[in-house]
Short mmCIF file of C-alpha atoms in Angstrom, two decimals:
data_model
loop_
_atom_site.label_atom_id
_atom_site.label_comp_id
_atom_site.label_asym_id
_atom_site.label_seq_id
_atom_site.Cartn_x
_atom_site.Cartn_y
_atom_site.Cartn_z
CA MET A 1 16.75 -45.72 8.40
CA LYS A 2 13.64 -45.44 6.39
CA THR A 3 12.53 -42.59 8.56
CA ASN A 4 15.75 -40.68 8.10
CA GLN A 5 15.45 -41.15 4.25
CA LEU A 6 11.76 -40.07 4.28
CA LEU A 7 12.91 -37.15 6.41
CA PHE A 8 15.95 -36.32 4.05
CA LEU A 9 13.71 -36.45 0.91
CA THR A 10 10.89 -34.23 2.60
CA LEU A 11 13.46 -31.52 3.40
CA SER A 12 15.00 -31.72 -0.17
CA PHE A 13 11.58 -31.35 -1.51
CA LEU A 14 10.68 -28.30 0.65
CA SER A 15 14.12 -26.95 -0.31
CA VAL A 16 13.33 -26.83 -4.18
CA VAL A 17 9.84 -25.65 -3.84
CA THR A 18 10.80 -22.58 -1.41
CA SER A 19 13.88 -21.51 -3.65
CA ALA A 20 11.66 -21.07 -6.46
CA GLN A 21 10.37 -17.49 -6.97
CA THR A 22 6.56 -17.47 -6.71
CA LYS A 23 4.57 -14.59 -8.26
CA HIS A 24 1.47 -14.59 -6.04
CA ASP A 25 2.15 -10.75 -5.63
CA TYR A 26 2.77 -9.87 -9.49
CA TYR A 27 -0.72 -8.11 -9.98
CA TRP A 28 -1.94 -5.12 -8.18
CA THR A 29 -5.33 -3.88 -8.11
CA VAL A 30 -5.87 -0.02 -7.04
CA GLY A 31 -7.71 2.88 -8.04
CA HIS A 32 -11.36 3.56 -8.15
CA GLY A 33 -14.25 1.37 -9.60
CA GLY A 34 -16.90 2.52 -11.81
CA THR A 35 -17.86 1.72 -15.48
CA ASP A 36 -18.00 5.38 -16.62
CA ILE A 37 -15.73 5.68 -19.81
CA THR A 38 -16.20 9.35 -20.17
CA ASN A 39 -13.76 10.48 -17.67
CA PRO A 40 -10.40 9.10 -18.24
CA ASP A 41 -8.96 10.14 -14.82
CA PHE A 42 -11.20 7.70 -12.82
CA GLY A 43 -11.44 4.04 -12.78
CA GLY A 44 -9.28 1.03 -11.60
CA THR A 45 -5.72 0.90 -12.08
CA ASP A 46 -3.98 -2.41 -12.52
CA ILE A 47 -0.30 -2.72 -12.21
CA ASP A 48 1.24 -5.93 -13.78
CA PHE A 49 4.64 -7.04 -12.77
CA ASN A 50 4.64 -9.81 -15.33
CA GLU A 51 5.83 -7.28 -17.75
CA ASP A 52 9.13 -5.40 -17.89
CA PRO A 53 8.70 -2.63 -16.82
CA PRO A 54 5.48 -3.23 -15.43
CA SER A 55 2.41 -2.24 -17.19
CA LEU A 56 -0.20 0.28 -15.98
CA THR A 57 -3.74 0.08 -17.30
CA ARG A 58 -6.89 1.51 -16.66
CA VAL A 59 -9.54 -0.92 -16.06
CA LEU A 60 -13.33 -0.59 -15.66
CA ARG A 61 -14.88 -2.69 -12.99
CA ASP A 62 -17.77 -2.80 -10.63
CA GLU A 63 -15.89 -2.83 -7.32
CA GLU A 64 -15.14 0.61 -5.62
CA PHE A 65 -11.63 0.79 -3.80
CA GLY A 66 -11.09 2.83 -0.50
CA LEU A 67 -8.32 2.17 1.80
CA LEU A 68 -7.53 -1.46 0.99
CA SER A 69 -7.15 -3.85 -1.83
CA SER A 70 -6.02 -7.64 -1.85
CA SER A 71 -5.05 -9.58 -4.92
CA ILE A 72 -3.40 -12.74 -5.41
CA CYS A 73 -1.81 -14.55 -8.47
CA ASP A 74 -1.16 -18.32 -8.95
CA GLU A 75 2.65 -19.03 -8.75
CA GLU A 76 3.26 -18.17 -12.29
CA GLY A 77 1.87 -14.52 -11.68
CA ASN A 78 -1.71 -14.92 -13.30
CA LEU A 79 -4.34 -12.92 -11.41
CA LEU A 80 -6.69 -15.36 -9.82
CA PHE A 81 -8.94 -12.92 -7.73
CA TYR A 82 -8.92 -9.65 -5.85
CA THR A 83 -11.12 -7.46 -3.62
CA SER A 84 -11.69 -4.35 -1.75
CA GLY A 85 -13.93 -5.71 0.98
CA CYS A 86 -17.16 -5.83 -0.81
CA LYS A 87 -17.04 -8.33 -3.47
CA VAL A 88 -14.53 -10.85 -4.53
CA MET A 89 -13.91 -10.48 -8.52
CA ASP A 90 -12.41 -13.04 -10.60
CA SER A 91 -9.40 -12.45 -13.26
CA SER A 92 -12.18 -11.10 -15.87
CA HIS A 93 -13.15 -8.38 -13.44
CA LEU A 94 -16.60 -10.01 -12.85
CA VAL A 95 -17.95 -10.87 -9.35
CA MET A 96 -17.11 -14.41 -8.50
CA GLU A 97 -19.71 -17.10 -7.52
CA ASN A 98 -20.67 -16.14 -4.20
CA GLY A 99 -18.24 -13.27 -4.14
CA ASP A 100 -20.86 -10.86 -2.98
CA ASP A 101 -21.09 -12.54 0.38
CA LEU A 102 -17.80 -11.27 1.77
CA ASN A 103 -18.14 -9.24 4.91
CA LYS A 104 -21.99 -9.17 4.94
CA GLY A 105 -22.96 -7.07 7.85
CA THR A 106 -23.75 -3.43 8.94
CA SER A 107 -20.65 -1.74 7.34
CA PHE A 108 -21.50 -3.75 4.39
CA LYS A 109 -25.01 -2.50 4.12
CA ASN A 110 -23.77 1.01 4.63
CA ASN A 111 -20.84 1.14 2.30
CA CYS A 112 -20.99 -1.36 -0.49
CA LYS A 113 -22.88 0.51 -2.81
CA PRO A 114 -22.04 2.37 -6.18
CA ASN A 115 -19.49 4.97 -5.74
CA ARG A 116 -18.63 3.83 -2.17
CA ALA A 117 -15.97 1.53 -0.71
CA TYR A 118 -15.96 -0.78 2.27
CA GLY A 119 -15.21 1.15 5.32
CA SER A 120 -12.03 -0.29 6.56
CA GLY A 121 -8.16 0.05 6.99
CA TYR A 122 -5.15 -0.55 4.76
CA ALA A 123 -4.68 -4.27 5.58
CA SER A 124 -7.76 -5.31 6.81
CA ILE A 125 -7.63 -8.30 4.02
CA ILE A 126 -5.11 -10.67 3.48
CA SER A 127 -5.07 -13.35 0.76
CA LEU A 128 -2.99 -16.49 1.19
CA PRO A 129 -2.52 -19.73 -0.68
CA ASP A 130 -3.81 -22.71 1.49
CA PRO A 131 -0.60 -24.37 2.80
CA PHE A 132 -1.30 -27.72 1.51
CA ARG A 133 -3.60 -27.30 -1.53
CA ASP A 134 -2.53 -25.23 -4.59
CA ASP A 135 -6.22 -24.91 -5.72
CA LEU A 136 -7.44 -23.36 -2.23
CA TYR A 137 -6.98 -19.76 -0.98
CA TYR A 138 -7.95 -17.98 2.41
CA ILE A 139 -9.08 -14.64 2.48
CA ILE A 140 -8.33 -13.56 5.98
CA HIS A 141 -10.42 -10.18 6.56
CA GLN A 142 -11.63 -7.96 9.35
CA ARG A 143 -15.49 -7.54 9.12
CA ARG A 144 -16.16 -3.92 10.66
CA GLU A 145 -19.77 -3.52 12.46
CA GLN A 146 -21.90 -0.64 13.64
CA GLY A 147 -20.58 2.94 13.63
CA TRP A 148 -18.73 5.75 15.58
CA PRO A 149 -18.27 5.37 18.35
CA ASP A 150 -19.55 1.79 18.92
CA GLU A 151 -17.90 0.09 16.08
CA PHE A 152 -15.74 -2.80 16.22
CA SER A 153 -13.66 -5.13 13.86
CA ARG A 154 -13.41 -8.90 14.00
CA VAL A 155 -11.20 -11.24 12.24
CA HIS A 156 -13.03 -13.77 9.94
CA TYR A 157 -11.86 -15.93 7.17
CA SER A 158 -13.22 -16.96 3.58
CA LYS A 159 -12.38 -19.66 1.14
CA VAL A 160 -11.86 -19.65 -2.18
CA ASP A 161 -11.83 -22.85 -4.45
CA MET A 162 -10.15 -21.91 -7.75
CA THR A 163 -11.16 -25.40 -9.54
CA ALA A 164 -14.76 -24.08 -9.81
CA ASN A 165 -16.08 -22.53 -12.84
CA ASN A 166 -13.48 -23.37 -15.25
CA GLY A 167 -10.87 -21.89 -13.36
CA LYS A 168 -12.59 -18.67 -12.48
CA GLY A 169 -13.15 -19.81 -8.87
CA LYS A 170 -16.02 -19.95 -5.99
CA LEU A 171 -16.21 -18.65 -2.55
CA ILE A 172 -16.85 -21.98 -0.92
CA GLU A 173 -16.90 -20.49 2.80
CA ALA A 174 -17.69 -17.20 3.98
CA ASN A 175 -17.24 -14.98 7.11
CA THR A 176 -16.20 -17.52 9.46
CA LEU A 177 -15.26 -16.01 12.76
CA VAL A 178 -11.57 -16.61 13.89
CA MET A 179 -11.93 -14.91 17.43
CA PRO A 180 -14.39 -12.65 19.22
CA ASP A 181 -11.75 -9.93 20.05
CA SER A 182 -12.07 -6.61 18.23
CA VAL A 183 -9.01 -6.00 16.65
CA TYR A 184 -7.37 -2.60 15.47
CA LEU A 185 -8.78 -1.75 11.99
CA GLY A 186 -6.41 -2.49 8.96
CA GLU A 187 -3.17 -3.31 10.81
CA MET A 188 -2.76 -7.20 10.17
CA ALA A 189 0.27 -8.60 8.71
CA ALA A 190 1.32 -12.17 7.70
CA VAL A 191 4.74 -14.08 7.58
CA ARG A 192 5.59 -17.60 6.69
CA HIS A 193 6.16 -20.13 9.72
CA ALA A 194 9.74 -21.54 10.16
CA ASN A 195 8.58 -24.50 7.99
CA GLY A 196 8.14 -22.53 5.01
CA ILE A 197 4.69 -23.60 4.71
CA ASP A 198 2.23 -22.54 7.26
CA TRP A 199 1.52 -18.93 8.07
CA TRP A 200 1.67 -16.59 11.09
CA ILE A 201 -0.74 -13.71 11.20
CA VAL A 202 -0.43 -10.97 13.70
CA ALA A 203 -3.44 -8.79 14.40
CA PRO A 204 -3.49 -5.95 17.38
CA GLU A 205 -6.41 -5.56 19.46
CA ASP A 206 -8.42 -2.38 19.32
CA SER A 207 -7.77 0.13 22.13
CA THR A 208 -5.32 -2.32 24.06
CA ASN A 209 -1.74 -3.32 24.01
CA VAL A 210 -2.43 -7.07 23.16
CA TYR A 211 -1.28 -8.64 19.97
CA ASN A 212 -3.09 -11.68 18.63
CA VAL A 213 -0.99 -14.50 17.03
CA LEU A 214 -3.04 -16.56 14.61
CA LEU A 215 -1.72 -19.79 13.01
CA LEU A 216 -3.03 -20.98 9.45
CA ASP A 217 -1.90 -24.63 8.88
CA SER A 218 -3.34 -27.80 7.30
CA THR A 219 -6.20 -27.75 9.72
CA GLY A 220 -7.17 -24.33 9.12
CA ILE A 221 -6.77 -20.96 11.09
CA ILE A 222 -6.96 -20.26 14.85
CA LYS A 223 -5.83 -18.05 17.41
CA HIS A 224 -2.67 -19.54 18.60
CA HIS A 225 -1.68 -17.09 21.56
CA ASP A 226 -1.33 -13.37 22.15
CA HIS A 227 1.49 -10.98 23.66
CA THR A 228 0.97 -8.11 25.94
CA MET A 229 3.59 -5.31 25.32
CA GLY A 230 3.92 -1.58 24.88
CA PRO A 231 1.57 0.98 25.36
CA LYS A 232 -2.22 0.80 24.46
CA VAL A 233 -3.16 2.21 21.04
CA GLY A 234 -6.54 3.69 21.23
CA TYR A 235 -9.07 4.14 18.41
CA TYR A 236 -8.05 7.30 17.36
CA GLY A 237 -6.53 6.91 14.03
CA ALA A 238 -7.74 3.32 13.35
CA GLY A 239 -7.30 2.32 9.76
CA SER A 240 -4.41 4.83 9.18
CA GLY A 241 -1.63 2.64 10.33
CA GLN A 242 0.75 -0.08 9.01
CA CYS A 243 2.43 -3.25 10.25
CA LYS A 244 4.97 -5.39 8.48
CA PHE A 245 7.31 -8.10 8.72
CA SER A 246 10.90 -8.00 7.31
CA PRO A 247 11.29 -9.99 4.27
CA ASP A 248 13.42 -12.64 6.50
CA GLY A 249 10.68 -12.89 9.25
CA LYS A 250 13.01 -11.75 12.16
CA TRP A 251 11.41 -8.45 12.67
CA PHE A 252 7.82 -7.04 13.18
CA ALA A 253 7.17 -3.25 13.13
CA ARG A 254 4.10 -1.20 13.54
CA TRP A 255 3.60 2.54 12.60
CA SER A 256 0.77 4.27 14.41
CA ASN A 257 -0.07 7.94 14.12
CA THR A 258 -0.59 8.22 17.94
CA GLU A 259 2.39 6.32 19.20
CA GLN A 260 4.72 6.32 16.13
CA VAL A 261 7.04 3.25 15.59
CA PHE A 262 7.20 -0.08 17.45
CA LEU A 263 9.94 -2.52 16.51
CA CYS A 264 10.07 -6.38 17.74
CA LYS A 265 12.13 -9.46 17.08
CA PHE A 266 9.88 -12.46 15.96
CA ASP A 267 10.27 -16.03 16.18
CA ARG A 268 8.90 -17.89 13.07
CA THR A 269 9.25 -21.35 14.85
CA ASN A 270 6.78 -20.43 17.70
CA GLY A 271 5.47 -17.16 16.82
CA ILE A 272 6.72 -15.50 19.84
CA ILE A 273 7.19 -11.52 19.67
CA SER A 274 9.88 -10.09 21.70
CA ASP A 275 12.29 -7.17 22.61
CA PHE A 276 9.82 -4.52 22.23
CA LEU A 277 11.14 -1.18 21.35
CA GLN A 278 9.10 2.24 20.70
CA PHE A 279 10.67 5.45 19.26
CA HIS A 280 9.46 8.57 17.58
CA THR A 281 10.39 10.15 14.27
CA ARG A 282 10.41 13.63 13.23
CA GLU A 283 7.60 16.03 12.38
CA ASP A 284 3.95 15.47 11.72
CA PRO A 285 2.44 12.10 13.14
CA ILE A 286 -0.92 12.28 11.05
CA SER A 287 0.01 10.08 8.37
CA GLY A 288 2.86 7.72 7.75
CA GLY A 289 3.92 4.15 6.90
CA ILE A 290 6.82 1.43 7.22
CA GLU A 291 8.54 -0.96 5.05
CA PHE A 292 11.74 -3.09 5.23
CA SER A 293 14.46 -3.31 2.59
CA PRO A 294 14.59 -6.51 0.55
CA ASN A 295 17.68 -7.73 2.27
CA SER A 296 15.79 -6.77 5.65
CA ARG A 297 18.71 -4.56 6.88
CA PHE A 298 17.01 -1.07 6.50
CA LEU A 299 13.79 0.01 8.02
CA TYR A 300 11.98 2.72 6.11
CA VAL A 301 9.63 5.15 7.92
CA SER A 302 7.37 7.70 6.08
CA ASN A 303 5.99 10.35 7.99
CA LYS A 304 4.01 12.71 5.70
CA TYR A 305 6.71 15.12 4.82
CA PHE A 306 9.75 12.96 5.26
CA ILE A 307 11.13 9.37 4.58
CA GLU A 308 13.84 7.99 7.02
CA GLN A 309 16.14 5.09 6.85
CA TYR A 310 17.22 3.17 9.98
CA ASP A 311 20.07 0.70 9.68
CA LEU A 312 19.12 -2.38 11.78
CA GLU A 313 22.60 -3.69 11.69
CA ASP A 314 24.12 -0.62 13.45
CA ILE A 315 24.41 -1.36 17.14
CA ASN A 316 23.10 2.18 17.71
CA PHE A 317 20.57 1.87 14.98
CA LEU A 318 18.30 4.75 16.41
CA GLN A 319 21.47 7.06 15.93
CA SER A 320 21.65 5.65 12.19
CA ARG A 321 18.57 7.67 11.03
CA VAL A 322 18.95 9.28 7.89
CA THR A 323 16.34 11.54 6.18
CA VAL A 324 16.49 10.24 2.59
CA ALA A 325 13.50 12.19 1.22
CA GLU A 326 11.59 15.58 2.16
CA TRP A 327 8.73 16.27 0.20
CA ASP A 328 9.06 18.67 -2.76
CA GLY A 329 5.73 20.35 -2.79
CA PHE A 330 4.24 18.34 -5.76
CA THR A 331 0.42 18.41 -5.71
CA ASP A 332 -2.12 16.62 -7.71
CA PHE A 333 -4.96 18.61 -6.61
CA LEU A 334 -3.93 17.41 -3.34
CA PRO A 335 -0.49 17.37 -1.84
CA VAL A 336 1.25 14.11 -2.88
CA THR A 337 3.19 13.45 0.43
CA PHE A 338 4.45 10.14 1.99
CA ARG A 339 2.22 7.60 3.48
CA ARG A 340 1.96 3.91 2.94
CA MET A 341 4.81 1.66 1.49
CA GLN A 342 4.92 -1.64 -0.08
CA LEU A 343 8.11 -3.78 -1.41
CA THR A 344 7.57 -4.55 -5.08
CA PRO A 345 8.31 -7.90 -7.00
CA ASP A 346 11.22 -6.01 -8.66
CA CYS A 347 12.88 -5.24 -5.46
CA ARG A 348 11.89 -1.42 -5.10
CA ILE A 349 9.34 0.22 -2.65
CA PHE A 350 6.28 2.15 -3.72
CA VAL A 351 5.04 4.98 -1.65
CA ASN A 352 1.68 6.49 -1.87
CA GLY A 353 0.22 9.71 -0.28
CA PRO A 354 -2.89 10.50 1.55
CA GLY A 355 -6.06 11.34 -0.27
CA GLY A 356 -6.97 10.95 -3.87
CA HIS A 357 -4.14 11.50 -6.49
CA ARG A 358 -2.58 9.89 -9.46
CA PHE A 359 1.20 9.70 -8.53
CA TRP A 360 3.23 7.40 -6.44
CA HIS A 361 6.95 7.49 -5.09
CA ILE A 362 9.61 5.01 -5.87
CA ILE A 363 12.45 3.98 -3.66
CA GLU A 364 14.54 2.65 -6.20
CA HIS A 365 17.50 1.07 -4.34
CA PRO A 366 16.15 0.33 -0.78
CA ASN A 367 19.19 -1.91 0.09
CA GLU A 368 21.37 0.91 -0.30
CA LYS A 369 22.64 3.06 2.81
CA GLY A 370 21.55 6.60 3.10
CA THR A 371 20.36 8.79 0.24
CA ALA A 372 22.00 6.23 -2.32
CA CYS A 373 18.68 4.33 -1.90
CA LEU A 374 17.43 7.20 -4.43
CA VAL A 375 13.86 8.36 -3.61
CA ARG A 376 12.13 9.27 -6.89
CA GLN A 377 9.17 11.50 -5.83
CA HIS A 378 6.00 11.17 -7.87
CA ALA A 379 7.95 9.18 -10.26
CA LEU A 380 4.97 6.63 -10.81
CA ALA A 381 2.23 8.07 -12.83
CA LEU A 382 -0.90 6.12 -12.42
CA PRO A 383 -3.68 6.09 -15.21
CA THR A 384 -6.27 7.05 -12.67
CA TYR A 385 -6.82 8.50 -9.11
CA THR A 386 -6.72 6.39 -6.38
CA PHE A 387 -7.82 7.06 -2.79
CA ASN A 388 -5.12 6.07 -0.14
CA THR A 389 -4.98 2.71 -1.75
CA MET A 390 -2.02 0.67 -1.22
CA PRO A 391 -2.10 -3.15 -1.68
CA TYR A 392 -0.59 -5.30 1.14
CA PHE A 393 1.61 -8.41 0.21
CA PRO A 394 3.60 -10.54 2.58
CA ASN A 395 6.90 -12.26 1.45
CA PHE A 396 5.54 -15.23 -0.45
CA ASN A 397 9.02 -16.47 -1.23
CA LEU A 398 10.23 -16.89 2.37
CA GLY A 399 11.23 -20.46 2.97
CA PRO A 400 11.98 -22.53 5.86
CA LEU A 401 14.85 -21.61 8.62
CA GLY A 402 18.31 -21.92 6.77
CA ASN A 403 16.83 -21.52 3.30
CA GLU A 404 15.05 -18.19 3.57
CA GLY A 405 15.35 -17.19 -0.18
CA TYR A 406 14.90 -13.55 -1.23
CA PRO A 407 11.47 -11.74 -1.29
CA CYS A 408 11.79 -10.30 -5.07
CA ASP A 409 13.50 -10.51 -8.23
CA SER A 410 16.54 -8.28 -7.95
CA THR A 411 17.80 -8.83 -11.48
CA ARG A 412 14.96 -6.53 -12.82
CA VAL A 413 15.92 -3.63 -11.06
CA SER A 414 18.33 -2.21 -13.32
CA ALA A 415 16.16 -2.83 -16.26
CA ASN A 416 13.33 -1.14 -14.58
CA SER A 417 15.05 2.00 -13.00
CA GLU A 418 13.73 5.20 -14.11
CA VAL A 419 11.56 4.01 -16.87
CA PHE A 420 8.10 4.73 -15.57
CA PRO A 421 6.31 7.34 -17.69
CA ILE A 422 5.90 10.77 -16.46
CA ARG A 423 2.47 12.37 -17.48
CA GLU A 424 2.72 15.00 -20.00
CA THR A 425 0.92 17.25 -17.50
CA GLU A 426 3.39 17.04 -14.91
CA ALA A 427 3.59 20.50 -13.60
CA TRP A 428 2.26 21.75 -10.24
CA LEU A 429 1.40 24.72 -7.96
CA TYR A 430 3.19 25.33 -4.49
CA PRO A 431 2.06 26.27 -1.96
CA ASN A 432 -1.41 25.16 -2.67
CA PRO A 433 -3.51 26.48 -0.65
CA ALA A 434 -1.92 29.97 -1.07
CA THR A 435 -2.39 33.43 0.05
CA GLU A 436 -0.31 35.98 -1.93
CA LEU A 437 2.26 33.85 -4.01
CA VAL A 438 2.18 30.75 -5.82
CA GLN A 439 5.02 29.02 -7.50
CA ILE A 440 4.27 26.86 -10.89
CA LYS A 441 6.72 24.49 -11.14
CA THR A 442 7.28 22.26 -14.19
CA ASN A 443 9.52 19.63 -15.77
CA LEU A 444 8.14 19.18 -19.32
CA PHE A 445 6.72 22.82 -20.17
CA GLU A 446 9.00 25.03 -21.98
CA ASN A 447 10.35 28.11 -19.75
CA SER A 448 7.78 30.69 -21.30
CA VAL A 449 4.25 29.78 -20.92
CA HIS A 450 0.82 31.25 -21.25
CA VAL A 451 -1.19 31.36 -17.76
CA ARG A 452 -4.92 32.09 -17.08
CA VAL A 453 -6.60 31.70 -13.73
CA PHE A 454 -10.32 31.39 -13.69
CA ASP A 455 -12.84 31.63 -10.85
CA MET A 456 -15.46 28.90 -10.58
CA GLN A 457 -18.03 31.02 -12.73
CA GLY A 458 -15.60 30.80 -15.51
CA LYS A 459 -14.55 34.48 -15.30
CA LEU A 460 -10.87 35.37 -16.06
CA LYS A 461 -9.23 36.93 -13.16
CA ILE A 462 -5.51 36.64 -13.97
CA GLU A 463 -3.52 36.44 -17.31
CA LYS A 464 0.07 36.30 -17.84
CA ILE A 465 1.67 35.96 -21.42
CA ASP A 466 5.24 34.63 -21.75
CA PHE A 467 5.29 33.83 -17.99
CA GLU A 468 8.56 32.06 -16.81
CA THR A 469 7.85 28.76 -15.17
CA ASN A 470 9.58 28.09 -11.78
CA ARG A 471 8.97 31.35 -10.63
CA SER A 472 6.27 32.66 -8.42
CA LEU A 473 2.88 34.19 -9.71
CA ASP A 474 1.10 37.08 -7.59
CA VAL A 475 -2.32 35.92 -6.64
CA SER A 476 -2.87 38.36 -3.72
CA SER A 477 -5.80 40.02 -5.74
CA LEU A 478 -7.88 36.99 -5.66
CA THR A 479 -10.55 36.60 -2.98
CA PRO A 480 -10.56 33.25 -0.88
CA GLY A 481 -11.94 30.54 -2.76
CA LEU A 482 -11.53 27.90 -5.36
CA TYR A 483 -10.00 28.77 -8.78
CA VAL A 484 -8.79 26.96 -11.96
CA VAL A 485 -5.37 27.32 -13.40
CA MET A 486 -4.63 26.98 -17.15
CA ILE A 487 -1.25 26.67 -18.72
CA TYR A 488 -0.42 26.64 -22.38
CA ASP A 489 2.92 26.14 -24.09
CA ARG A 490 4.13 26.88 -27.72
CA LYS A 491 3.89 23.25 -28.42
CA GLY A 492 0.14 23.25 -27.94
CA ARG A 493 0.39 21.28 -24.57
CA THR A 494 -1.99 22.35 -21.84
CA TRP A 495 -2.46 21.64 -18.03
CA THR A 496 -5.15 22.39 -15.83
CA GLU A 497 -5.24 22.42 -11.96
CA LYS A 498 -7.29 23.80 -9.12
CA LEU A 499 -6.03 26.39 -6.84
CA ILE A 500 -7.28 27.16 -3.26
CA ILE A 501 -6.84 30.66 -1.98
CA LYS A 502 -6.94 31.05 1.54
#
């Protein structure tokens, strides 16, 4: 009788704990590093979801971001630490005690230098709370060694004690090897165990069709088992893919630029992956990403120029494919197409593009079917350039079986919809590179503007007064090379962009 009462009280406690929204993913760190205050377009960008709408802040810090970024907050949404693979930074943007010991090795030596980032992939680091201690956190990270063509990446873990240094934290264990197998760069994903406490982590092996399943519980982190399934995914494209669990933990998906999309079922009780399915999307496979809707019904796949939606509740879900966005030609020096995706704490999906740029896309209503999901292209104007950076966060709010909860705060969607600022420099050239004609598009400038085109020596090559925007400019007189286009309107606003002539 006492045993049954104890079990009931334990389950009741877990139900209360897991039903509350935790805010471990409320602070995102992206952008570049550096402390140069003279160039306003460079530096780090912090996105704080504790504010409504989320705040976008330029931050100068001594940590350079490349492809990856991992940060974690306490349950109240207060930033604890973040890392891009080289150092662990505390909430004051200073190196945590022992925080410069992360990933020490060959790649660290070659890349963890000023103005360089750790050479790794998108989700090469995942920060997770210790299942049984509120003040301890695990950093599960791939340590990359050697160089092409003999490089390899192995899973390690490090631990942070947030009780140290008056709450600023301390790295108390660093670079402990989890398993000797070389894993595919940057394609890890994590999901809560069926008990709502422990964590499963899936890490595909490099150049094989083996998927390692790790378990983080009260005893630490170990390799639990592995699965062999599907085609082998070779080294080409390592670091460019994306793996995700659905918010309810029932699906595991992988996007690969060589093999396209893998979709499987996942059992949170025993960590078993089953019902493997591979399918291809449309057009260019060079860059892309994958994400699920908050209600776990829809799978979104980006494929450089398109974003597609699949309905997993449709018995013929492959035939349910709908193209919900096609790239509109917007560039920010580089084309701002579609790449990696991440579900936000306010139940939207942010989408970045390949290369360095200052704009992300937003899927406003990802639970809606078809184009009603509303993809707003280049709608999120970041204070600084990024370089392929998109943070990875698992669903921290996933509870035990039968009490799964919800991954985000859906009450904030209507309040935040379409309120992000658009830069006063929102204009773009298309196509770019160009040969004979280039179209100048703009949302903010008046219809009639003054256009000047300069070569890289500052010599004026083309000048158009009272040029009407959203029409084509003849650039056939320009020789191949790099040029600067300047636009002025009657309100005194200016915009500058680089133009490549092929």
